[in-house]
Amino acid sequence: MAFSFDSAIADPRRAAPRVAIAVGVFALLLFGLTAAPGVCWQDSGMHQYRVLNGMLTNPLGLALSHPLHFHLCSFVVAIFPGEPAFLMNFVSALAGAVGVGALCGLVLTLTGSLRAACLAAAVLALSHTYWQMSAVTETYSLHAALMILEWCVLARLARTGDGAWLVPLFALSGLHIANHMLGLLTLVTYVGAAIAVAQRGRTSGLHVVAAAIAWGICTMPYSIIVVEWYYRTGDLAATLHSTFFGGAEGARGYAAEVLNAKITPGGLLMSLAYWAYNFPSAAILLALFGVRHMRGGRRPLFWRTIAVQSVLIFAFVMRYSIHDQVTFFVPICAMTALWAGLGTERLLRWSEVRGRRRGVRAMLLSCVMAPVAVYAVFPEAARAAGWLQSKMRQVPYRDSYDHFLRPWRVGDDSAERFAVAALEAAGPGGFLLANLTVGPMTAYVAQRRESPPGVRVFSYRESLTIREPSLTDDDLLSHLRDRGVVIVAPFADLERYWGEAFEVVRSETFWTLYER
């Protein structure tokens, strides 16, 4: 079927798979070529360290284990040659590309407009947080891909009313939860959609049972480690807490943040700023325009379900008071792009009637061009003006303005350079006391590169390089009295992890611990 970019698609459902694959390939090129070349900072480094060491359960708790993502990364590392950290980064790029392609195909199916579909895909791919999470080892691009695939099945369910579509819908929901507990937010809405379909009389008991079984099977990567945790600890309350909020021995989890029901004016303002930075164009206005015209769309079950999801996800993320809140904007990016696709189709119709095609096309083009320009220019401007300094924790070898404000990671080897320098500073047999920002990634480098013999890396007091009991003050004193070196990563949160028997000498790059 031949068509121009300006034309409507005569049979969008038949064209959607081909368009989705083509757009997904372009997205994969974008994310793959801009992915980090190796080991990464913070949570990404923790994921990479765990996969390298076969550590399925996160020591910080079950909710932070993300077993589906862990198994996918382990599989890719096992079968493909190359640097494991880059292969894990590429898993995120692939998941991000699947999400972009699926969204393009979905919007094309819903609207019949190729321009609206491509605009939605571009808005998502170029949003700051989605792009950034598709360039490093993270669980969020896989979360978004699974959520968008759920939407594709939901759209088919809403169009046909056939209860058989509940089975793949709940199977994807199970995989979603096996990857990230954010999947619980969308699960609630699918239960409501299932009830609505059942009331129309096209759902049998067999469909419901099959959907429940599919969901149970697909959640097994997570449910298995939950059962194992309970079997090992025998503590049901602690297991449930770790399942939903994280937490383990020595780690409190995130129950207070997850259950937080308050939002301060400052917190709301910062959340809105994050949202605007993800879409420094007219994309948010297009999304709001799409929400405004939801009633005029077909498949009311689909749009009502998406509207409820939007409210739940926006409410959850906007008041989620954690330091890396911005990473949770990935589902908001997907929601915004979907609504922007609907808004674009409605706006294009309006422009045809009112004769405003040129102005509307210029605005749509700006939605594609503006984000890249902003991400290229704004970090330099912010650094020069001293903006956001309180948010930019400076770490040796890392430019925090680039790290946090630019989504691409081309050639970014700052994490590895930090790790190599820290290991060399500790020297043969030395200790490196680090936190979760730098500890796992440094332990990864110690395992993968030639490092000083006998060097040991600790995250707070827990050893990351060899299995041994938690580090005690007596261990530190014995090491120092044997003329051992103890290097401390330059983070204030480490100060409470040594007693009065020690003092630390702060230098520009790394700190050194001595006996007082």
Short mmCIF file of C-alpha atoms in Angstrom, two decimals:
data_model
loop_
_atom_site.label_atom_id
_atom_site.label_comp_id
_atom_site.label_asym_id
_atom_site.label_seq_id
_atom_site.Cartn_x
_atom_site.Cartn_y
_atom_site.Cartn_z
CA MET A 1 0.00 0.00 0.00
CA ALA A 2 1.52 3.31 -1.04
CA PHE A 3 0.97 6.43 0.98
CA SER A 4 2.61 9.77 1.61
CA PHE A 5 3.51 11.08 5.02
CA ASP A 6 0.57 13.49 4.86
CA SER A 7 -2.03 10.88 4.04
CA ALA A 8 -4.38 9.06 6.34
CA ILE A 9 -3.96 5.30 6.41
CA ALA A 10 -6.82 3.40 4.82
CA ASP A 11 -6.29 0.32 7.00
CA PRO A 12 -4.24 1.42 10.01
CA ARG A 13 -4.47 -1.95 11.78
CA ARG A 14 -2.70 -3.67 8.87
CA ALA A 15 -0.09 -0.93 8.44
CA ALA A 16 0.61 -0.51 12.17
CA PRO A 17 3.01 -3.49 12.63
CA ARG A 18 5.23 -2.41 9.70
CA VAL A 19 5.28 1.20 10.82
CA ALA A 20 5.97 0.17 14.42
CA ILE A 21 8.95 -1.98 13.38
CA ALA A 22 10.41 0.77 11.17
CA VAL A 23 10.08 3.40 13.89
CA GLY A 24 11.41 0.96 16.50
CA VAL A 25 14.54 0.40 14.40
CA PHE A 26 15.15 4.17 14.22
CA ALA A 27 14.68 4.39 18.00
CA LEU A 28 17.10 1.52 18.53
CA LEU A 29 19.71 3.34 16.47
CA LEU A 30 19.19 6.47 18.57
CA PHE A 31 19.39 4.71 21.92
CA GLY A 32 22.08 2.22 20.92
CA LEU A 33 24.39 4.86 19.48
CA THR A 34 23.95 7.14 22.51
CA ALA A 35 24.14 4.41 25.18
CA ALA A 36 26.86 4.43 27.83
CA PRO A 37 29.91 2.42 26.68
CA GLY A 38 30.36 0.55 29.95
CA VAL A 39 29.84 0.64 33.68
CA CYS A 40 27.47 3.31 35.05
CA TRP A 41 26.88 5.28 38.22
CA GLN A 42 24.38 4.67 41.03
CA ASP A 43 21.52 2.18 40.57
CA SER A 44 22.71 1.29 37.07
CA GLY A 45 26.06 0.22 38.50
CA MET A 46 24.24 -1.84 41.12
CA HIS A 47 22.25 -3.66 38.42
CA GLN A 48 25.46 -4.34 36.48
CA TYR A 49 27.30 -5.58 39.57
CA ARG A 50 24.42 -7.90 40.52
CA VAL A 51 24.15 -9.42 37.02
CA LEU A 52 27.91 -9.92 36.82
CA ASN A 53 27.83 -11.80 40.15
CA GLY A 54 24.56 -13.68 39.65
CA MET A 55 22.95 -11.85 42.59
CA LEU A 56 19.25 -12.20 41.76
CA THR A 57 17.89 -10.77 45.01
CA ASN A 58 18.91 -7.20 45.78
CA PRO A 59 20.39 -6.92 49.30
CA LEU A 60 18.27 -3.78 49.74
CA GLY A 61 15.06 -5.78 49.45
CA LEU A 62 12.74 -7.67 47.15
CA ALA A 63 11.04 -4.64 45.58
CA LEU A 64 14.44 -3.49 44.28
CA SER A 65 15.36 -6.85 42.74
CA HIS A 66 13.51 -6.47 39.38
CA PRO A 67 13.94 -10.16 38.46
CA LEU A 68 12.61 -9.99 34.88
CA HIS A 69 15.14 -7.29 34.00
CA PHE A 70 17.85 -9.26 35.82
CA HIS A 71 17.10 -12.43 33.82
CA LEU A 72 17.00 -10.58 30.49
CA CYS A 73 20.36 -8.93 31.17
CA SER A 74 21.86 -12.22 32.35
CA PHE A 75 20.63 -13.95 29.19
CA VAL A 76 22.07 -11.31 26.87
CA VAL A 77 25.43 -11.28 28.71
CA ALA A 78 25.57 -15.08 28.57
CA ILE A 79 25.00 -15.44 24.82
CA PHE A 80 26.67 -12.36 23.31
CA PRO A 81 30.38 -11.52 23.42
CA GLY A 82 31.57 -8.12 24.54
CA GLU A 83 31.68 -5.89 27.57
CA PRO A 84 28.88 -7.06 29.91
CA ALA A 85 28.08 -3.54 31.12
CA PHE A 86 27.53 -2.30 27.57
CA LEU A 87 25.39 -5.33 26.73
CA MET A 88 23.21 -4.52 29.74
CA ASN A 89 22.97 -0.91 28.59
CA PHE A 90 21.90 -2.23 25.19
CA VAL A 91 19.07 -4.20 26.81
CA SER A 92 17.68 -0.87 28.00
CA ALA A 93 18.12 0.59 24.51
CA LEU A 94 16.26 -2.36 22.98
CA ALA A 95 13.43 -2.10 25.52
CA GLY A 96 13.20 1.63 24.91
CA ALA A 97 12.99 1.05 21.16
CA VAL A 98 10.24 -1.55 21.60
CA GLY A 99 8.26 1.00 23.63
CA VAL A 100 8.66 3.72 21.00
CA GLY A 101 7.74 1.42 18.12
CA ALA A 102 4.75 -0.03 19.95
CA LEU A 103 3.47 3.45 20.83
CA CYS A 104 3.75 4.52 17.19
CA GLY A 105 1.78 1.50 16.03
CA LEU A 106 -0.82 2.01 18.75
CA VAL A 107 -1.43 5.67 17.93
CA LEU A 108 -1.64 4.82 14.23
CA THR A 109 -4.26 2.17 15.02
CA LEU A 110 -6.23 4.53 17.24
CA THR A 111 -6.18 7.60 15.01
CA GLY A 112 -5.38 6.43 11.47
CA SER A 113 -2.94 9.35 11.23
CA LEU A 114 0.68 8.59 10.35
CA ARG A 115 1.78 12.08 11.36
CA ALA A 116 0.14 11.78 14.78
CA ALA A 117 1.72 8.36 15.30
CA CYS A 118 5.22 9.51 14.34
CA LEU A 119 4.86 12.65 16.45
CA ALA A 120 3.90 10.57 19.50
CA ALA A 121 6.88 8.26 18.92
CA ALA A 122 9.29 11.17 18.56
CA VAL A 123 7.90 12.92 21.64
CA LEU A 124 8.50 9.77 23.68
CA ALA A 125 11.93 8.90 22.28
CA LEU A 126 13.26 12.43 22.76
CA SER A 127 11.83 13.01 26.23
CA HIS A 128 14.72 13.45 28.64
CA THR A 129 14.06 10.73 31.20
CA TYR A 130 12.90 8.09 28.71
CA TRP A 131 15.97 8.64 26.52
CA GLN A 132 18.30 8.68 29.52
CA MET A 133 16.85 5.47 30.98
CA SER A 134 17.23 3.84 27.54
CA ALA A 135 20.95 4.67 27.47
CA VAL A 136 22.00 3.05 30.76
CA THR A 137 21.28 -0.20 32.60
CA GLU A 138 17.90 0.50 34.16
CA THR A 139 14.52 -1.18 34.61
CA TYR A 140 12.36 1.76 33.52
CA SER A 141 12.55 1.43 29.74
CA LEU A 142 11.45 -2.20 30.09
CA HIS A 143 8.67 -1.04 32.42
CA ALA A 144 7.47 1.47 29.80
CA ALA A 145 7.69 -1.06 26.95
CA LEU A 146 5.55 -3.55 28.86
CA MET A 147 3.03 -0.86 29.80
CA ILE A 148 2.70 0.29 26.18
CA LEU A 149 2.30 -3.32 25.00
CA GLU A 150 -0.47 -3.65 27.58
CA TRP A 151 -2.14 -0.63 25.98
CA CYS A 152 -1.93 -2.29 22.56
CA VAL A 153 -3.79 -5.35 23.87
CA LEU A 154 -6.22 -3.14 25.81
CA ALA A 155 -7.06 -1.30 22.58
CA ARG A 156 -7.86 -4.60 20.89
CA LEU A 157 -9.98 -5.65 23.86
CA ALA A 158 -11.86 -2.35 23.78
CA ARG A 159 -12.47 -2.62 20.02
CA THR A 160 -13.67 -6.23 19.93
CA GLY A 161 -15.07 -6.71 23.43
CA ASP A 162 -13.77 -10.28 23.20
CA GLY A 163 -12.82 -11.61 26.64
CA ALA A 164 -10.09 -13.76 25.08
CA TRP A 165 -7.92 -10.64 24.97
CA LEU A 166 -7.88 -10.62 28.77
CA VAL A 167 -5.37 -13.48 28.68
CA PRO A 168 -2.50 -11.63 26.90
CA LEU A 169 -3.43 -8.44 28.79
CA PHE A 170 -2.97 -10.06 32.18
CA ALA A 171 0.07 -12.03 30.99
CA LEU A 172 1.78 -8.74 30.12
CA SER A 173 0.64 -7.30 33.45
CA GLY A 174 2.30 -10.23 35.21
CA LEU A 175 5.57 -9.64 33.35
CA HIS A 176 5.25 -5.95 34.17
CA ILE A 177 5.08 -6.69 37.91
CA ALA A 178 7.93 -9.19 37.58
CA ASN A 179 10.00 -6.29 36.28
CA HIS A 180 8.84 -3.44 38.53
CA MET A 181 6.19 -2.98 41.20
CA LEU A 182 4.90 0.07 39.32
CA GLY A 183 2.95 -2.54 37.39
CA LEU A 184 0.51 -2.73 40.29
CA LEU A 185 -0.84 0.70 39.37
CA THR A 186 -1.94 -0.42 35.92
CA LEU A 187 -3.11 -3.83 37.15
CA VAL A 188 -5.86 -2.15 39.18
CA THR A 189 -7.27 -0.52 36.04
CA TYR A 190 -7.19 -3.77 34.06
CA VAL A 191 -9.28 -5.48 36.71
CA GLY A 192 -11.81 -2.68 36.23
CA ALA A 193 -11.66 -3.10 32.45
CA ALA A 194 -12.20 -6.85 32.81
CA ILE A 195 -15.30 -6.22 34.93
CA ALA A 196 -16.63 -3.78 32.33
CA VAL A 197 -16.13 -6.32 29.52
CA ALA A 198 -17.74 -9.08 31.59
CA GLN A 199 -20.83 -6.92 32.10
CA ARG A 200 -21.26 -6.79 28.32
CA GLY A 201 -21.58 -10.57 28.28
CA ARG A 202 -18.67 -11.45 25.96
CA THR A 203 -16.43 -12.86 28.68
CA SER A 204 -16.74 -16.43 29.89
CA GLY A 205 -15.54 -17.92 33.15
CA LEU A 206 -12.88 -19.74 31.14
CA HIS A 207 -11.45 -16.40 29.96
CA VAL A 208 -11.24 -15.14 33.54
CA VAL A 209 -9.58 -18.32 34.80
CA ALA A 210 -7.11 -18.35 31.89
CA ALA A 211 -6.26 -14.68 32.49
CA ALA A 212 -5.66 -15.34 36.21
CA ILE A 213 -3.43 -18.33 35.41
CA ALA A 214 -1.48 -16.35 32.81
CA TRP A 215 -0.96 -13.53 35.30
CA GLY A 216 0.22 -15.96 37.97
CA ILE A 217 2.67 -17.70 35.64
CA CYS A 218 4.12 -14.44 34.33
CA THR A 219 4.64 -13.01 37.82
CA MET A 220 6.65 -16.10 38.81
CA PRO A 221 10.08 -14.49 38.33
CA TYR A 222 9.07 -12.27 41.25
CA SER A 223 6.81 -14.57 43.27
CA ILE A 224 9.51 -17.27 43.39
CA ILE A 225 12.04 -14.99 45.08
CA VAL A 226 9.33 -13.74 47.46
CA VAL A 227 8.62 -17.33 48.56
CA GLU A 228 12.34 -18.05 48.86
CA TRP A 229 12.79 -14.93 51.01
CA TYR A 230 10.00 -16.00 53.35
CA TYR A 231 11.33 -19.56 53.51
CA ARG A 232 14.76 -18.22 54.46
CA THR A 233 13.60 -15.64 57.05
CA GLY A 234 10.37 -17.12 58.36
CA ASP A 235 9.12 -13.56 58.91
CA LEU A 236 5.88 -12.98 57.00
CA ALA A 237 5.50 -9.29 57.94
CA ALA A 238 9.08 -8.47 56.91
CA THR A 239 8.65 -10.45 53.67
CA LEU A 240 5.50 -8.52 52.73
CA HIS A 241 7.19 -5.23 53.62
CA SER A 242 10.18 -6.10 51.43
CA THR A 243 7.88 -7.29 48.62
CA PHE A 244 5.98 -4.02 48.33
CA PHE A 245 8.42 -1.43 49.71
CA GLY A 246 11.88 -2.98 49.77
CA GLY A 247 13.91 -3.30 52.91
CA ALA A 248 16.14 -5.94 54.43
CA GLU A 249 18.53 -6.28 57.34
CA GLY A 250 20.22 -2.89 57.57
CA ALA A 251 17.94 -1.33 54.92
CA ARG A 252 14.62 0.24 55.90
CA GLY A 253 13.02 0.25 52.46
CA TYR A 254 10.75 2.94 51.04
CA ALA A 255 7.41 2.44 52.79
CA ALA A 256 7.26 6.06 54.01
CA GLU A 257 7.92 7.41 50.52
CA VAL A 258 5.52 5.03 48.75
CA LEU A 259 2.70 5.73 51.20
CA ASN A 260 3.37 9.45 51.41
CA ALA A 261 0.07 11.30 50.94
CA LYS A 262 1.42 14.84 51.13
CA ILE A 263 2.94 17.09 48.54
CA THR A 264 4.54 20.40 49.36
CA PRO A 265 4.31 23.43 47.07
CA GLY A 266 8.05 23.15 46.50
CA GLY A 267 7.79 19.45 45.70
CA LEU A 268 4.92 20.06 43.28
CA LEU A 269 6.84 22.85 41.59
CA MET A 270 9.91 20.63 41.18
CA SER A 271 7.76 17.82 39.75
CA LEU A 272 6.20 20.17 37.24
CA ALA A 273 9.68 21.41 36.32
CA TYR A 274 10.79 17.80 35.70
CA TRP A 275 7.74 17.29 33.47
CA ALA A 276 8.45 20.48 31.53
CA TYR A 277 12.13 19.56 31.07
CA ASN A 278 11.07 16.23 29.58
CA PHE A 279 8.97 18.08 27.02
CA PRO A 280 10.52 21.49 26.28
CA SER A 281 8.09 22.10 23.41
CA ALA A 282 4.36 22.14 22.74
CA ALA A 283 4.06 18.42 23.55
CA ILE A 284 2.40 18.97 26.93
CA LEU A 285 -0.14 21.34 25.34
CA LEU A 286 -0.86 18.71 22.69
CA ALA A 287 -1.34 16.11 25.42
CA LEU A 288 -3.77 18.37 27.28
CA PHE A 289 -5.58 18.97 23.99
CA GLY A 290 -5.84 15.21 23.58
CA VAL A 291 -7.26 14.80 27.08
CA ARG A 292 -9.76 17.57 26.34
CA HIS A 293 -11.02 15.69 23.25
CA MET A 294 -11.04 12.22 24.79
CA ARG A 295 -14.84 12.06 24.69
CA GLY A 296 -14.76 12.37 20.91
CA GLY A 297 -12.62 9.27 20.48
CA ARG A 298 -13.63 5.72 19.67
CA ARG A 299 -12.98 2.81 22.06
CA PRO A 300 -14.31 4.55 25.19
CA LEU A 301 -13.21 1.65 27.42
CA PHE A 302 -9.64 2.15 26.27
CA TRP A 303 -9.55 5.90 26.81
CA ARG A 304 -11.31 5.74 30.16
CA THR A 305 -8.85 3.11 31.38
CA ILE A 306 -5.91 5.22 30.16
CA ALA A 307 -7.40 8.29 31.85
CA VAL A 308 -7.59 6.46 35.19
CA GLN A 309 -4.02 5.19 34.74
CA SER A 310 -2.89 8.74 34.01
CA VAL A 311 -4.42 10.02 37.24
CA LEU A 312 -2.94 7.17 39.29
CA ILE A 313 0.55 7.45 37.81
CA PHE A 314 0.71 11.24 37.92
CA ALA A 315 -0.50 11.27 41.53
CA PHE A 316 1.96 8.56 42.55
CA VAL A 317 4.99 10.14 40.93
CA MET A 318 4.26 13.77 41.77
CA ARG A 319 4.19 13.10 45.53
CA TYR A 320 6.89 10.40 45.57
CA SER A 321 9.52 12.07 47.73
CA ILE A 322 12.76 10.25 46.91
CA HIS A 323 16.04 11.68 45.70
CA ASP A 324 15.82 10.01 42.26
CA GLN A 325 12.18 10.92 41.69
CA VAL A 326 12.98 11.96 38.13
CA THR A 327 13.55 8.34 37.07
CA PHE A 328 9.90 7.59 37.85
CA PHE A 329 8.87 10.06 35.17
CA VAL A 330 9.33 7.37 32.50
CA PRO A 331 5.66 6.25 32.67
CA ILE A 332 4.63 9.92 32.68
CA CYS A 333 6.66 10.37 29.49
CA ALA A 334 4.77 7.47 27.89
CA MET A 335 1.40 8.82 29.06
CA THR A 336 2.17 12.30 27.79
CA ALA A 337 3.30 10.97 24.39
CA LEU A 338 0.12 8.90 23.99
CA TRP A 339 -2.15 11.82 24.81
CA ALA A 340 -0.04 14.06 22.57
CA GLY A 341 -0.66 11.62 19.70
CA LEU A 342 -4.41 11.95 20.19
CA GLY A 343 -4.11 15.72 20.50
CA THR A 344 -2.06 15.91 17.31
CA GLU A 345 -4.68 14.01 15.34
CA ARG A 346 -7.41 16.32 16.63
CA LEU A 347 -5.31 19.40 15.91
CA LEU A 348 -4.54 18.26 12.37
CA ARG A 349 -8.24 17.86 11.72
CA TRP A 350 -8.88 21.35 13.05
CA SER A 351 -6.07 22.83 10.92
CA GLU A 352 -7.54 21.30 7.77
CA VAL A 353 -10.89 22.95 8.46
CA ARG A 354 -9.47 26.32 9.51
CA GLY A 355 -6.71 26.51 6.93
CA ARG A 356 -3.92 26.66 9.52
CA ARG A 357 -1.87 23.75 8.22
CA ARG A 358 1.44 25.63 7.91
CA GLY A 359 1.41 26.94 11.47
CA VAL A 360 0.41 23.59 12.93
CA ARG A 361 3.13 21.78 10.99
CA ALA A 362 5.74 24.25 12.26
CA MET A 363 4.59 23.61 15.83
CA LEU A 364 4.76 19.83 15.35
CA LEU A 365 8.26 20.13 13.88
CA SER A 366 9.33 22.12 16.94
CA CYS A 367 8.21 19.23 19.16
CA VAL A 368 10.88 17.11 17.46
CA MET A 369 13.67 19.68 17.14
CA ALA A 370 13.39 21.61 20.41
CA PRO A 371 14.25 18.85 22.94
CA VAL A 372 17.64 18.04 21.42
CA ALA A 373 18.53 21.74 21.24
CA VAL A 374 17.49 22.31 24.86
CA TYR A 375 19.45 19.32 26.14
CA ALA A 376 22.52 20.48 24.23
CA VAL A 377 22.39 24.08 25.46
CA PHE A 378 20.74 24.13 28.89
CA PRO A 379 23.42 22.23 30.91
CA GLU A 380 26.09 24.71 29.80
CA ALA A 381 23.84 27.67 30.59
CA ALA A 382 22.89 26.24 33.98
CA ARG A 383 26.54 25.60 34.87
CA ALA A 384 27.60 29.10 33.84
CA ALA A 385 24.78 30.74 35.80
CA GLY A 386 25.15 28.49 38.84
CA TRP A 387 21.57 27.24 38.62
CA LEU A 388 20.53 24.08 40.47
CA GLN A 389 23.80 23.87 42.38
CA SER A 390 22.06 22.40 45.43
CA LYS A 391 20.81 19.54 43.25
CA MET A 392 24.15 18.87 41.56
CA ARG A 393 26.19 16.74 43.94
CA GLN A 394 29.69 16.99 42.57
CA VAL A 395 31.63 13.74 42.35
CA PRO A 396 35.21 13.37 41.10
CA TYR A 397 35.44 12.57 37.38
CA ARG A 398 31.72 13.27 36.84
CA ASP A 399 30.26 16.48 35.44
CA SER A 400 26.95 16.51 37.29
CA TYR A 401 25.33 19.03 34.96
CA ASP A 402 26.02 16.79 31.98
CA HIS A 403 25.15 13.66 33.94
CA PHE A 404 21.74 14.80 35.12
CA LEU A 405 20.63 17.23 32.41
CA ARG A 406 21.70 15.46 29.21
CA PRO A 407 20.04 12.19 28.22
CA TRP A 408 22.76 10.79 25.99
CA ARG A 409 25.79 8.89 27.31
CA VAL A 410 28.04 8.81 24.23
CA GLY A 411 31.61 8.12 25.31
CA ASP A 412 30.81 8.66 29.00
CA ASP A 413 33.46 6.63 30.83
CA SER A 414 33.43 8.82 33.95
CA ALA A 415 32.23 5.96 36.19
CA GLU A 416 35.07 3.70 35.10
CA ARG A 417 37.66 6.46 35.47
CA PHE A 418 36.45 7.12 39.03
CA ALA A 419 36.59 3.42 39.87
CA VAL A 420 40.10 2.92 38.44
CA ALA A 421 41.41 5.97 40.31
CA ALA A 422 39.81 4.85 43.58
CA LEU A 423 41.24 1.34 43.30
CA GLU A 424 44.70 2.69 42.51
CA ALA A 425 44.48 5.07 45.49
CA ALA A 426 43.64 2.16 47.79
CA GLY A 427 46.53 0.13 46.35
CA PRO A 428 47.42 -3.54 46.94
CA GLY A 429 45.51 -4.93 49.92
CA GLY A 430 43.80 -1.59 50.52
CA PHE A 431 40.23 -0.91 51.60
CA LEU A 432 37.82 1.36 49.75
CA LEU A 433 34.81 2.51 51.77
CA ALA A 434 32.07 3.61 49.40
CA ASN A 435 28.29 4.03 49.18
CA LEU A 436 25.72 2.75 46.70
CA THR A 437 26.47 5.57 44.26
CA VAL A 438 30.01 4.33 43.59
CA GLY A 439 30.56 1.09 45.51
CA PRO A 440 28.94 -1.48 43.16
CA MET A 441 30.35 0.10 40.01
CA THR A 442 33.85 0.15 41.55
CA ALA A 443 33.53 -3.49 42.59
CA TYR A 444 32.44 -4.27 39.01
CA VAL A 445 35.58 -2.61 37.65
CA ALA A 446 37.73 -4.41 40.24
CA GLN A 447 36.40 -7.71 38.93
CA ARG A 448 36.58 -6.88 35.23
CA ARG A 449 39.86 -4.94 35.02
CA GLU A 450 43.38 -5.39 36.33
CA SER A 451 43.16 -3.90 39.79
CA PRO A 452 45.68 -3.83 42.64
CA PRO A 453 45.95 -7.32 44.16
CA GLY A 454 43.93 -7.86 47.31
CA VAL A 455 42.06 -4.55 47.13
CA ARG A 456 38.64 -4.75 48.81
CA VAL A 457 35.61 -2.60 48.09
CA PHE A 458 32.86 -2.00 50.66
CA SER A 459 29.43 -0.45 50.35
CA TYR A 460 29.21 1.19 53.75
CA ARG A 461 30.24 -1.84 55.86
CA GLU A 462 29.31 -4.64 53.44
CA SER A 463 32.01 -6.26 51.34
CA LEU A 464 31.42 -6.25 47.57
CA THR A 465 34.59 -7.97 46.36
CA ILE A 466 34.73 -11.06 48.59
CA ARG A 467 32.17 -12.77 50.78
CA GLU A 468 32.91 -11.93 54.38
CA PRO A 469 31.09 -10.61 57.47
CA SER A 470 30.31 -6.91 57.75
CA LEU A 471 33.32 -4.70 58.38
CA THR A 472 33.74 -3.76 62.07
CA ASP A 473 35.71 -1.00 63.76
CA ASP A 474 38.08 -3.67 65.06
CA ASP A 475 38.68 -4.84 61.47
CA LEU A 476 39.49 -1.28 60.43
CA LEU A 477 41.83 -0.73 63.38
CA SER A 478 43.64 -4.00 62.73
CA HIS A 479 44.06 -3.12 59.05
CA LEU A 480 45.38 0.38 59.82
CA ARG A 481 47.81 -0.90 62.48
CA ASP A 482 49.17 -3.30 59.87
CA ARG A 483 49.94 -0.19 57.77
CA GLY A 484 46.99 -0.83 55.51
CA VAL A 485 45.40 1.98 53.50
CA VAL A 486 41.73 2.91 53.88
CA ILE A 487 40.36 5.20 51.16
CA VAL A 488 36.92 6.77 51.58
CA ALA A 489 34.76 7.91 48.68
CA PRO A 490 33.99 11.63 49.14
CA PHE A 491 30.36 11.38 50.34
CA ALA A 492 29.06 12.92 53.55
CA ASP A 493 26.64 10.02 54.16
CA LEU A 494 29.64 7.77 54.89
CA GLU A 495 30.75 9.79 57.92
CA ARG A 496 28.41 8.02 60.35
CA TYR A 497 29.91 4.64 59.44
CA TRP A 498 33.12 5.01 61.43
CA GLY A 499 33.52 5.51 65.15
CA GLU A 500 35.35 7.99 67.33
CA ALA A 501 38.53 5.94 67.06
CA PHE A 502 39.03 7.25 63.51
CA GLU A 503 39.58 10.50 61.74
CA VAL A 504 39.38 11.27 58.06
CA VAL A 505 41.61 13.55 56.04
CA ARG A 506 39.72 15.10 53.15
CA SER A 507 41.55 15.73 49.91
CA GLU A 508 40.21 16.96 46.59
CA THR A 509 39.58 13.53 45.07
CA PHE A 510 39.40 10.88 47.80
CA TRP A 511 39.45 10.91 51.57
CA THR A 512 41.77 8.81 53.73
CA LEU A 513 40.84 7.19 57.05
CA TYR A 514 43.37 7.06 59.92
CA GLU A 515 43.39 5.90 63.51
CA ARG A 516 42.85 8.89 65.75
#
